[in-house]
Coordinates of C-alpha atoms and ligand atoms in Angstrom, one line a residue:
M1 CA 0.0 0.0 0.0
A2 CA 1.5 3.4 -1.0
A3 CA 2.2 5.7 1.9
P4 CA 0.1 8.9 1.7
P5 CA 1.8 12.3 1.5
A6 CA 2.5 13.1 5.2
Q7 CA -0.2 15.3 6.9
T8 CA -1.5 16.7 3.7
L9 CA -4.8 17.8 5.2
R10 CA -3.2 19.4 8.1
D11 CA -0.6 21.2 6.0
H12 CA -3.4 22.6 3.9
Q13 CA -5.3 23.8 6.9
L14 CA -2.2 25.4 8.4
G15 CA -1.6 27.2 5.2
R16 CA -5.1 28.7 5.3
L17 CA -4.8 29.6 9.0
D18 CA -1.5 31.6 8.5
G19 CA -2.3 35.2 7.8
G20 CA -6.1 34.4 7.7
R21 CA -8.8 37.0 8.5
F22 CA -11.7 35.3 10.1
D23 CA -15.0 36.3 11.6
V24 CA -14.5 33.9 14.5
L25 CA -11.5 32.1 16.0
V26 CA -12.5 29.1 18.2
V27 CA -9.8 28.1 20.8
G28 CA -10.0 24.5 21.9
G29 CA -10.9 21.4 19.9
G30 CA -12.9 19.4 22.5
I31 CA -16.6 18.9 22.0
N32 CA -17.5 22.5 22.8
G33 CA -15.0 24.0 20.4
A34 CA -15.7 21.4 17.6
V35 CA -19.5 21.8 17.7
S36 CA -19.2 25.6 17.9
A37 CA -16.9 25.6 14.8
A38 CA -19.2 23.2 12.9
A39 CA -22.4 25.2 13.8
L40 CA -20.8 28.5 12.8
A41 CA -19.4 27.1 9.5
A42 CA -22.8 25.7 8.7
R43 CA -24.2 29.3 8.9
G44 CA -21.6 30.5 6.4
V45 CA -19.4 32.2 9.0
S46 CA -15.6 32.2 8.3
V47 CA -14.2 30.4 11.2
A48 CA -10.9 28.9 12.4
L49 CA -10.6 26.2 15.1
V50 CA -7.3 25.6 16.8
E51 CA -6.4 22.9 19.2
R52 CA -3.1 22.7 21.0
A53 CA -2.8 18.9 21.1
D54 CA -5.0 16.5 19.2
F55 CA -8.8 17.2 18.8
A56 CA -10.6 15.8 21.9
S57 CA -7.4 14.9 23.6
F58 CA -8.3 16.4 27.0
T59 CA -11.7 16.1 28.8
S60 CA -13.6 15.1 25.7
Q61 CA -11.8 11.7 25.5
E62 CA -12.4 10.8 29.1
S63 CA -16.2 10.8 29.5
S64 CA -18.5 7.8 30.2
N65 CA -19.6 8.0 26.6
M66 CA -23.2 8.4 27.8
V67 CA -25.8 10.5 26.0
W68 CA -28.2 10.9 28.8
G69 CA -30.6 13.1 30.6
G70 CA -28.9 12.3 33.9
F71 CA -31.2 10.2 36.0
K72 CA -28.9 10.8 39.0
Y73 CA -29.4 14.6 38.7
L74 CA -33.0 14.0 39.9
E75 CA -31.4 13.3 43.3
N76 CA -30.6 17.0 43.5
Y77 CA -34.0 18.0 42.1
E78 CA -32.4 19.4 38.9
I79 CA -35.6 18.9 36.9
P80 CA -35.0 21.7 34.4
L81 CA -31.5 20.3 33.7
V82 CA -32.8 16.8 33.2
L83 CA -35.6 18.1 31.0
K84 CA -33.1 19.9 28.8
L85 CA -30.6 17.1 28.7
T86 CA -33.2 14.4 27.8
R87 CA -34.4 16.6 25.0
S88 CA -30.8 17.0 23.8
R89 CA -30.4 13.2 24.1
N90 CA -33.5 12.6 22.0
R91 CA -32.4 15.1 19.4
L92 CA -29.0 13.3 19.1
M93 CA -30.7 9.9 19.1
R94 CA -32.9 10.9 16.1
A95 CA -29.9 12.5 14.3
Y96 CA -27.5 9.6 14.9
P97 CA -29.6 6.4 14.8
N98 CA -26.5 4.1 14.4
V99 CA -23.8 6.1 16.2
I100 CA -25.9 6.7 19.3
T101 CA -28.1 3.9 20.4
E102 CA -30.4 3.2 23.3
L103 CA -28.9 1.4 26.2
R104 CA -30.7 -0.2 29.2
F105 CA -29.5 0.7 32.7
L106 CA -30.0 -1.9 35.3
A107 CA -29.6 -0.4 38.8
T108 CA -29.3 -2.7 41.8
L109 CA -30.7 -1.3 45.0
D110 CA -29.3 -2.7 48.2
A111 CA -28.8 -1.4 51.8
S112 CA -26.4 1.3 50.5
A113 CA -29.1 2.9 48.3
P114 CA -30.1 6.3 49.6
F115 CA -33.8 5.8 49.0
P116 CA -36.3 2.9 49.0
S117 CA -36.9 0.9 45.9
W118 CA -40.5 2.1 45.4
L119 CA -39.2 5.7 45.3
A120 CA -36.5 4.7 42.8
A121 CA -39.1 3.0 40.6
L122 CA -41.2 6.1 40.7
G123 CA -38.2 8.1 39.7
T124 CA -37.6 6.0 36.6
V125 CA -41.2 6.6 35.5
G126 CA -40.8 10.3 36.1
Y127 CA -37.5 10.2 34.2
W128 CA -39.1 8.4 31.3
G129 CA -41.8 11.0 31.2
L130 CA -39.3 13.9 31.4
G131 CA -37.6 12.2 28.4
Q132 CA -40.9 12.3 26.5
F133 CA -41.1 8.5 26.5
A134 CA -38.3 8.3 23.8
T135 CA -36.8 5.1 25.2
R136 CA -38.4 1.8 26.1
P137 CA -40.4 1.9 29.3
P138 CA -38.8 1.4 32.6
S139 CA -39.3 -1.8 34.7
Y140 CA -38.8 -3.0 38.2
H141 CA -37.2 -6.4 39.1
R142 CA -37.2 -8.6 42.2
P143 CA -33.8 -10.2 43.0
A144 CA -34.8 -13.5 41.5
R145 CA -35.4 -11.9 38.1
L146 CA -32.3 -9.8 38.5
Q147 CA -30.3 -13.0 38.9
Q148 CA -31.7 -14.3 35.7
L149 CA -31.0 -11.1 33.8
E150 CA -27.5 -10.7 35.0
P151 CA -26.0 -13.6 36.9
V152 CA -22.9 -11.6 37.6
I153 CA -24.7 -9.3 40.0
R154 CA -24.7 -10.3 43.7
T155 CA -28.4 -10.6 44.6
D156 CA -28.0 -11.8 48.2
T157 CA -27.9 -8.2 49.4
A158 CA -30.1 -6.8 46.7
E159 CA -33.6 -5.6 47.6
A160 CA -34.7 -4.9 44.0
A161 CA -33.5 -3.5 40.7
I162 CA -34.9 -0.8 38.5
E163 CA -34.3 -0.7 34.7
Y164 CA -34.6 2.4 32.5
G165 CA -33.3 3.6 29.1
D166 CA -30.8 6.2 28.0
A167 CA -28.3 6.2 25.2
Y168 CA -24.6 6.0 24.4
L169 CA -21.9 6.6 21.9
K170 CA -20.9 3.2 20.6
D171 CA -17.6 4.5 19.2
N172 CA -16.4 6.8 21.8
D173 CA -16.6 10.5 22.7
S174 CA -13.4 11.5 20.8
R175 CA -14.6 10.0 17.5
F176 CA -17.9 11.9 18.0
V177 CA -15.9 15.1 18.5
W178 CA -13.9 14.4 15.3
S179 CA -17.2 14.2 13.4
F180 CA -17.9 17.8 14.2
V181 CA -14.3 18.9 13.3
R182 CA -14.8 17.1 9.9
S183 CA -18.2 18.8 9.5
A184 CA -16.6 22.2 10.2
I185 CA -13.9 21.5 7.5
D186 CA -16.5 20.3 5.1
H187 CA -18.4 23.5 5.5
G188 CA -15.4 25.7 4.8
A189 CA -13.8 26.1 8.3
V190 CA -10.1 26.0 8.9
A191 CA -9.3 23.4 11.7
V192 CA -5.8 22.6 12.9
N193 CA -4.6 20.3 15.7
Y194 CA -1.3 20.6 17.5
A195 CA -1.7 24.4 17.1
E196 CA -1.6 26.4 20.3
V197 CA -2.8 30.0 20.8
A198 CA 0.3 31.4 22.4
G199 CA -0.7 35.0 22.5
M200 CA -3.8 37.1 21.8
T201 CA -3.8 40.9 21.4
R202 CA -6.5 43.4 20.6
E203 CA -5.8 45.5 17.5
G204 CA -8.6 48.0 16.8
D205 CA -11.8 46.0 16.6
R206 CA -10.1 42.7 15.9
W207 CA -8.2 40.1 17.8
R208 CA -4.7 39.1 16.6
A209 CA -3.8 35.5 17.6
E210 CA -0.3 34.2 17.6
V211 CA -0.5 30.5 17.0
C212 CA 2.4 28.0 17.6
D213 CA 2.6 25.0 15.3
K214 CA 3.6 22.4 18.0
R215 CA 5.0 20.1 15.4
T216 CA 7.6 22.5 14.1
G217 CA 7.7 25.4 16.5
R218 CA 6.7 27.8 13.7
R219 CA 4.7 30.9 14.7
L220 CA 1.7 31.9 12.7
T221 CA -0.8 34.7 13.0
A222 CA -4.5 35.0 12.3
T223 CA -7.0 37.7 13.1
A224 CA -10.7 37.5 14.0
K225 CA -13.6 39.7 14.9
V226 CA -14.8 37.4 17.7
V227 CA -13.0 34.8 19.8
V228 CA -14.8 31.8 21.2
N229 CA -12.9 30.4 24.3
A230 CA -13.7 26.7 24.4
A231 CA -10.6 25.6 26.3
G232 CA -12.6 23.5 28.8
P233 CA -10.6 23.3 32.0
F234 CA -8.4 26.1 30.8
V235 CA -11.0 28.8 30.0
D236 CA -10.3 30.8 33.1
E237 CA -6.5 30.8 32.6
L238 CA -6.9 32.1 29.0
N239 CA -9.5 34.7 29.9
R240 CA -7.2 36.0 32.6
R241 CA -4.3 36.3 30.1
W242 CA -6.5 38.0 27.5
G243 CA -8.1 40.4 30.0
V244 CA -11.6 39.0 29.4
R245 CA -14.3 39.4 32.1
T246 CA -16.9 36.7 32.8
E247 CA -19.7 36.1 35.3
H248 CA -18.7 32.4 35.8
R249 CA -15.6 30.4 36.4
I250 CA -14.9 26.7 36.7
V251 CA -13.9 24.2 39.4
Y252 CA -12.7 20.7 38.7
S253 CA -14.0 17.3 39.6
K254 CA -11.9 14.3 38.7
G255 CA -13.4 11.2 37.2
V256 CA -11.6 7.9 36.6
H257 CA -12.7 4.9 34.5
L258 CA -11.0 1.5 34.3
V259 CA -11.3 -0.8 31.3
V260 CA -11.4 -4.4 32.3
P261 CA -12.5 -7.7 30.6
Q262 CA -16.2 -8.0 29.9
L263 CA -18.3 -8.4 33.0
A264 CA -22.0 -8.0 31.9
A265 CA -23.8 -10.7 30.0
A266 CA -25.6 -8.3 27.8
E267 CA -24.9 -4.9 26.2
R268 CA -26.3 -2.9 29.1
V269 CA -25.1 -0.7 32.0
L270 CA -25.0 -2.1 35.5
A271 CA -25.5 0.6 38.0
F272 CA -24.8 0.5 41.8
F273 CA -24.6 2.8 44.7
D274 CA -21.1 2.9 46.0
D275 CA -20.2 3.1 49.7
S276 CA -20.7 6.9 49.7
Q277 CA -24.2 6.4 48.1
R278 CA -23.0 7.7 44.8
L279 CA -24.1 6.0 41.6
F280 CA -21.3 4.2 39.7
Y281 CA -21.5 2.0 36.6
V282 CA -20.2 -1.0 34.7
L283 CA -20.4 0.4 31.1
P284 CA -20.1 -1.5 27.8
M285 CA -17.3 -0.9 25.4
A286 CA -17.0 -3.4 22.5
H287 CA -15.9 -6.7 24.2
R288 CA -14.8 -4.9 27.3
S289 CA -16.4 -3.4 30.4
V290 CA -15.6 0.0 31.8
I291 CA -15.9 0.7 35.6
G292 CA -16.5 4.2 36.8
T293 CA -16.5 6.8 37.7
T294 CA -15.1 8.7 40.6
D295 CA -16.0 12.3 41.6
T296 CA -13.2 13.9 43.5
R297 CA -12.3 17.6 43.9
T298 CA -9.0 18.6 42.4
T299 CA -7.2 21.8 41.5
D300 CA -5.0 20.1 38.9
P301 CA -6.7 19.5 35.6
A302 CA -3.9 17.1 34.5
E303 CA -4.1 14.9 37.7
G304 CA -3.8 11.3 36.7
V305 CA -5.2 8.0 38.1
T306 CA -3.9 7.2 41.6
D307 CA -3.5 3.8 43.4
A308 CA -6.3 5.0 45.7
D309 CA -8.6 5.5 42.6
R310 CA -7.9 2.0 41.3
E311 CA -8.3 0.5 44.8
F312 CA -11.6 2.3 45.3
L313 CA -13.2 1.3 42.0
L314 CA -12.0 -2.3 42.1
S315 CA -13.2 -2.8 45.7
Q316 CA -16.6 -1.3 45.0
I317 CA -17.2 -3.5 42.0
N318 CA -15.8 -6.7 43.6
A319 CA -18.2 -6.2 46.5
R320 CA -21.2 -6.1 44.2
L321 CA -20.5 -8.8 41.6
N322 CA -20.2 -12.6 41.8
L323 CA -16.9 -13.0 40.0
A324 CA -14.9 -16.2 39.8
A325 CA -11.9 -14.2 41.2
P326 CA -12.0 -10.6 42.4
L327 CA -10.7 -8.1 39.9
T328 CA -7.2 -6.8 40.6
T329 CA -5.0 -4.2 39.0
A330 CA -3.6 -6.9 36.7
D331 CA -7.1 -7.0 35.0
I332 CA -6.9 -3.3 34.0
I333 CA -6.6 -3.1 30.2
A334 CA -6.7 0.7 30.0
E335 CA -7.5 3.7 32.1
R336 CA -9.3 7.0 31.5
C337 CA -9.0 10.0 33.7
G338 CA -10.4 13.5 33.2
V339 CA -11.7 16.6 35.1
R340 CA -15.2 17.7 34.7
P341 CA -15.1 21.5 34.2
L342 CA -18.0 22.5 36.5
V343 CA -19.4 26.0 36.3
V344 CA -19.8 28.3 39.3
E345 CA -20.5 32.0 39.7
D346 CA -17.4 34.1 39.8
D347 CA -18.2 36.2 42.8
G348 CA -14.5 37.1 43.3
N349 CA -14.3 34.7 46.2
D350 CA -12.0 31.7 45.5
R351 CA -13.9 29.5 48.0
T352 CA -12.7 25.9 48.5
D353 CA -15.7 24.8 50.6
I354 CA -18.0 24.2 47.6
D355 CA -19.7 20.8 47.7
W356 CA -18.7 19.9 44.2
T357 CA -20.7 16.6 44.1
T358 CA -23.9 18.6 44.2
L359 CA -22.7 21.1 41.6
S360 CA -24.8 21.2 38.5
R361 CA -23.5 19.7 35.3
K362 CA -25.1 22.6 33.3
H363 CA -23.2 24.8 30.9
E364 CA -23.1 28.6 30.8
I365 CA -22.1 30.8 27.9
D366 CA -20.7 34.2 28.9
V367 CA -20.2 37.1 26.5
D368 CA -17.8 40.0 27.1
R369 CA -19.1 42.6 24.7
S370 CA -16.3 45.0 25.0
A371 CA -13.7 42.3 24.4
A372 CA -15.9 40.5 21.7
T373 CA -15.4 37.1 23.3
V374 CA -17.7 34.2 24.0
T375 CA -16.7 31.7 26.7
V376 CA -18.2 28.2 27.1
F377 CA -18.1 26.9 30.7
G378 CA -18.8 23.3 31.6
G379 CA -21.4 21.2 29.9
K380 CA -21.9 17.7 28.6
L381 CA -21.3 16.0 25.4
T382 CA -25.0 15.3 25.5
D383 CA -25.8 19.0 25.3
C384 CA -23.4 19.7 22.4
L385 CA -26.0 20.8 19.9
N386 CA -27.4 23.4 22.3
V387 CA -23.9 24.7 22.9
G388 CA -23.5 25.0 19.1
D389 CA -26.8 26.9 18.9
E390 CA -26.1 29.2 21.8
V391 CA -22.6 30.0 20.7
T392 CA -23.9 30.9 17.2
A393 CA -26.5 33.2 18.8
A394 CA -23.9 34.8 20.9
V395 CA -21.6 35.4 18.0
R396 CA -24.5 37.0 16.1
R397 CA -25.1 39.4 19.0
L398 CA -21.5 40.4 18.7
G399 CA -22.2 41.6 15.1
V400 CA -21.2 38.7 13.0
R401 CA -23.7 38.0 10.1
L402 CA -25.0 34.5 9.8
G403 CA -26.4 32.9 6.7
P404 CA -29.0 30.2 6.4
E405 CA -28.1 27.0 8.2
A406 CA -26.7 24.3 5.8
E407 CA -28.6 21.1 6.0
G408 CA -26.9 18.0 7.4
W409 CA -24.1 19.7 9.3
Y410 CA -24.7 17.2 12.1
G411 CA -26.2 13.8 12.1
E412 CA -25.9 10.7 9.9
A413 CA -26.6 10.7 6.2
P414 CA -30.1 9.8 5.2
A415 CA -31.3 6.2 5.8
A416 CA -31.5 5.5 2.0
E417 CA -27.8 6.0 1.7
C418 CA -27.2 3.7 4.7
I419 CA -29.3 1.0 3.1
A420 CA -27.5 1.3 -0.3
F421 CA -24.2 1.1 1.6
Q422 CA -25.3 -2.0 3.5
R423 CA -26.3 -3.7 0.3
A424 CA -23.0 -3.0 -1.4
A425 CA -21.1 -4.1 1.8
A426 CA -23.0 -7.4 1.9
E427 CA -22.0 -8.1 -1.7
V428 CA -18.3 -8.1 -0.7
G429 CA -19.0 -10.2 2.5
L430 CA -18.9 -7.3 5.0
D431 CA -22.2 -8.3 6.5
R432 CA -20.3 -10.7 8.7
A433 CA -20.0 -10.4 12.5
P434 CA -17.1 -8.2 13.6
E435 CA -14.4 -9.6 15.9
V436 CA -15.1 -7.5 19.0
E437 CA -18.8 -6.5 19.0
R438 CA -22.1 -8.2 19.6
E439 CA -25.3 -7.4 17.8
A440 CA -23.6 -5.7 14.8
T441 CA -22.0 -6.5 11.4
V442 CA -18.8 -5.2 10.1
A443 CA -20.8 -3.0 7.7
D444 CA -22.7 -1.5 10.7
V445 CA -19.4 -0.6 12.3
L446 CA -18.0 0.9 9.1
W447 CA -21.1 3.0 8.6
R448 CA -20.9 4.3 12.2
R449 CA -17.3 5.2 11.8
H450 CA -17.3 6.7 8.3
G451 CA -20.8 7.3 7.1
P452 CA -21.1 7.4 3.3
A453 CA -17.3 7.6 2.9
A454 CA -17.3 3.9 4.0
M455 CA -18.3 3.1 0.4
Q456 CA -14.6 3.7 -0.4
V457 CA -13.8 0.7 1.9
V458 CA -16.3 -1.5 0.0
E459 CA -14.7 -0.5 -3.3
A460 CA -11.3 -1.3 -2.0
V461 CA -12.4 -4.7 -0.7
A462 CA -14.0 -5.5 -4.0
A463 CA -10.7 -4.7 -5.7
D464 CA -8.6 -6.5 -3.2
P465 CA -10.3 -8.9 -0.7
S466 CA -7.3 -8.8 1.7
G467 CA -8.6 -5.3 2.6
A468 CA -11.4 -6.9 4.6
E469 CA -8.9 -8.4 7.1
P470 CA -8.5 -6.9 10.5
V471 CA -5.2 -5.0 10.6
L472 CA -4.7 -5.1 14.4
A473 CA -5.6 -8.1 16.5
G474 CA -8.4 -7.7 19.0
T475 CA -9.8 -4.7 17.1
D476 CA -12.3 -4.5 14.2
L477 CA -10.1 -2.2 12.1
L478 CA -9.9 -3.3 8.5
R479 CA -6.8 -2.9 6.3
A480 CA -9.0 -1.1 3.7
E481 CA -10.0 1.5 6.2
L482 CA -6.5 2.9 6.7
A483 CA -6.5 4.9 3.5
L484 CA -9.7 6.7 4.7
Y485 CA -8.1 7.6 8.0
A486 CA -5.0 8.8 6.3
E487 CA -6.8 11.1 3.8
R488 CA -9.5 12.5 6.0
E489 CA -8.7 12.5 9.6
M490 CA -5.6 14.7 10.3
I491 CA -3.7 12.0 12.2
V492 CA -0.4 13.3 13.4
E493 CA 0.6 10.9 16.1
L494 CA 0.0 7.2 16.4
E495 CA -1.9 7.9 19.6
D496 CA -4.4 10.1 17.7
F497 CA -5.3 7.0 15.7
L498 CA -5.2 4.3 18.4
R499 CA -6.8 6.3 21.2
R500 CA -9.1 8.9 19.6
R501 CA -10.1 8.2 15.9
T502 CA -10.5 4.6 17.0
K503 CA -10.7 2.9 20.4
A504 CA -7.9 0.4 19.8
A505 CA -5.9 1.6 22.8
L506 CA -8.9 1.3 25.1
I507 CA -9.8 -2.2 24.3
Q508 CA -6.3 -3.7 23.8
R509 CA -3.5 -3.5 26.2
A510 CA -0.6 -1.2 25.3
S511 CA 1.8 -4.1 25.4
D512 CA -0.3 -6.2 23.0
L513 CA -0.6 -3.3 20.6
A514 CA 3.1 -2.5 20.7
A515 CA 3.9 -6.1 19.8
D516 CA 1.3 -6.3 17.1
P517 CA 2.9 -6.8 13.7
G518 CA 0.0 -4.9 12.1
L519 CA 1.3 -1.7 13.8
A520 CA 4.0 -1.2 11.2
E521 CA 1.4 -1.3 8.4
V522 CA -0.7 1.2 10.3
R523 CA 2.2 3.6 10.6
R524 CA 3.1 3.2 6.9
A525 CA -0.4 3.7 5.8
L526 CA -0.9 6.8 7.9
G527 CA 2.5 8.2 6.9
L528 CA 3.8 8.1 10.5
S529 CA 7.4 7.5 11.1
P530 CA 8.3 5.6 14.3
R531 CA 9.2 7.9 17.1
P532 CA 10.9 7.3 20.5
T533 CA 7.7 8.3 22.3
D534 CA 5.6 5.8 20.4
P535 CA 3.8 3.5 20.4
A536 CA 0.5 2.6 21.9
D537 CA 0.5 4.5 25.1
P538 CA -3.2 4.5 26.1
T539 CA -2.8 7.2 28.7
P540 CA -4.2 10.5 27.7
S541 CA -1.8 12.9 26.1
R542 CA -1.2 16.0 28.0
P543 CA 0.0 19.2 26.4
Ligands
FAD1 C1 -15.1 11.5 34.0 C2 -16.0 12.3 33.1 C3 -17.2 11.6 32.7 C4 -18.1 12.3 31.8 N1 -19.1 11.6 31.3 C5 -20.0 12.3 30.4 C6 -21.0 11.5 29.8 O1 -21.1 10.3 30.0 N2 -21.8 12.2 29.0 C7 -21.7 13.5 28.8 O2 -22.5 14.1 28.0 N3 -20.7 14.3 29.3 C8 -19.8 13.6 30.1 N4 -18.8 14.3 30.7 C9 -18.6 15.8 30.4 C10 -17.9 16.1 29.1 O3 -16.9 15.1 28.9 C11 -17.3 17.4 29.2 O4 -18.2 18.4 29.6 C12 -16.7 17.9 27.8 O5 -15.9 16.9 27.3 C13 -16.0 19.2 27.9 O6 -15.6 19.5 26.7 P1 -14.8 20.9 26.4 O7 -14.7 21.0 24.9 O8 -15.4 22.0 27.2 O9 -13.3 20.6 27.0 P2 -12.1 19.8 26.5 O10 -12.5 18.5 25.9 O11 -11.1 19.7 27.6 O12 -11.5 20.7 25.4 C14 -10.7 21.9 25.6 C15 -9.5 21.9 24.7 O13 -8.9 23.2 24.7 C16 -7.6 23.0 24.4 N5 -6.8 24.2 24.7 C17 -6.5 24.7 25.9 N6 -5.8 25.8 25.8 C18 -5.5 26.0 24.5 C19 -4.8 26.9 23.7 N7 -4.1 27.9 24.3 N8 -4.8 26.8 22.4 C20 -5.4 25.8 21.7 N9 -6.1 24.9 22.4 C21 -6.2 24.9 23.8 C22 -7.2 21.7 25.2 O14 -6.1 21.1 24.7 C23 -8.5 20.9 25.1 O15 -8.4 19.9 24.1 C24 -17.8 13.7 31.5 C25 -16.7 14.3 32.0 C26 -15.8 13.6 32.7 C27 -14.5 14.3 33.2

């Protein structure tokens, strides 16, 4: 397979960024920055998006991958937030019928549950109603039924279980973020990864940004009428540097997930109350399970997983499951760790006595008119389309003209295209079961990952059937897909591919990936030369 010209897409985007005059510069390529850039580009706004590491390489790659209204927020009586989030969930489920699918939550209630089972059952009915009945109805199970449903759950201490529906991103948060970056590019935006805003100065009525290409150290400049600060955990730091005033600020709550061998019998979430009466989960991820999450206050956005985090999560899960042998750290395949940027009012008082576990997961969008900036605080992946809408409205208030909204800037291509793709895929044998997933075909997986562009994979397989072979063991990545990743996905480092564009580094151990003979082929196809910092380090990259 011929190696592609290295980083062609990125070079092209960098060239457009340098010296560019934009309506809007979006700083930060997590979900909030990506969706803002895509929403603005879809309204014909000239927009540039810059991310100092890879897209989605900070908070947005560390979530629970849930698209949910937040059943647990009912505990804090956050009805308006749950209402808003369930609506956002439903909107996303309608727009992404294959990428985001309904998932059943099975919550076991034992003596550690903070409320009686009848109240929890009532809560699921209320939650279903708040969610406009968009999922299958909730149900209530006695321990004997629970035992049948999920034999792995310890039912000797269980009083009952409640079951309700929400949804999840089958292919991970970071791939979802990438889909918005791609949409932004497809609608005319400039988007560059490994490009850090190093300086920002006001010149007349425009901002002048100095951007550092982290790959070469080269300095570029670009100007914009409006700056959108979507730097997640770093928004306050940037606003301070730029002299921007806001009504809100953020505090951090750390959340850890551990990926372990598959625990649940079916593709569903197992939910439990931990010893501190906080809900925690066993989540599905391909042929693995993900245990999480924690919720601890920190002041360091880059804090990693500690031994105490591992010990806590493993002990909580071991106490609630019937396992042949208790899980130990040797069972951990990969780890995820991020800080939730939680929004609080900036009353000038840097209080440390905030009870962060009860802090709302809402987002806020602040506009500093005199500085022509918009700042996105907090939020959820689930609420991303609202963030896009609200940022667009804020940018308009700052004097940027918007055009009509382009159709299809988010969501999957029409069902007819999906059906045509499935037919063509079946003709070349891609309707077989994938290696690492239940209840799907290889064609389903390809459609989820690439949409209509997956037709290119079918054509490649038709021309050379060896393209249908998995390229890395224990993953469902096909050889014929590599060309698509190389051309369309701005992959700069091996980790961008293994950890974010795909979930290979989450479902396979780093040591297994590093020893995989297919890795050399991946590198070649993506035009990546081996580097001393390679290969498959599944830990999050930190700038
Ligand atoms: C443990 C955990 C579980 C979660 N689970 C869920 C869930 O299941 N469902 C859900 O909906 N939400 C969930 N969330 C919330 C969601 O993940 C976050 O709200 C969201 O990812 C925040 O995105 P962001 O774009 O604001 O920040 P980020 O993703 O952190 O993006 C900000 C980006 O700005 C970049 N940046 C910073 N400074 C600069 C600069 N000077 N120049 C250029 N770029 C810069 C950073 O590199 C970073 O990539 C969870 C969060 C956590 C931590």
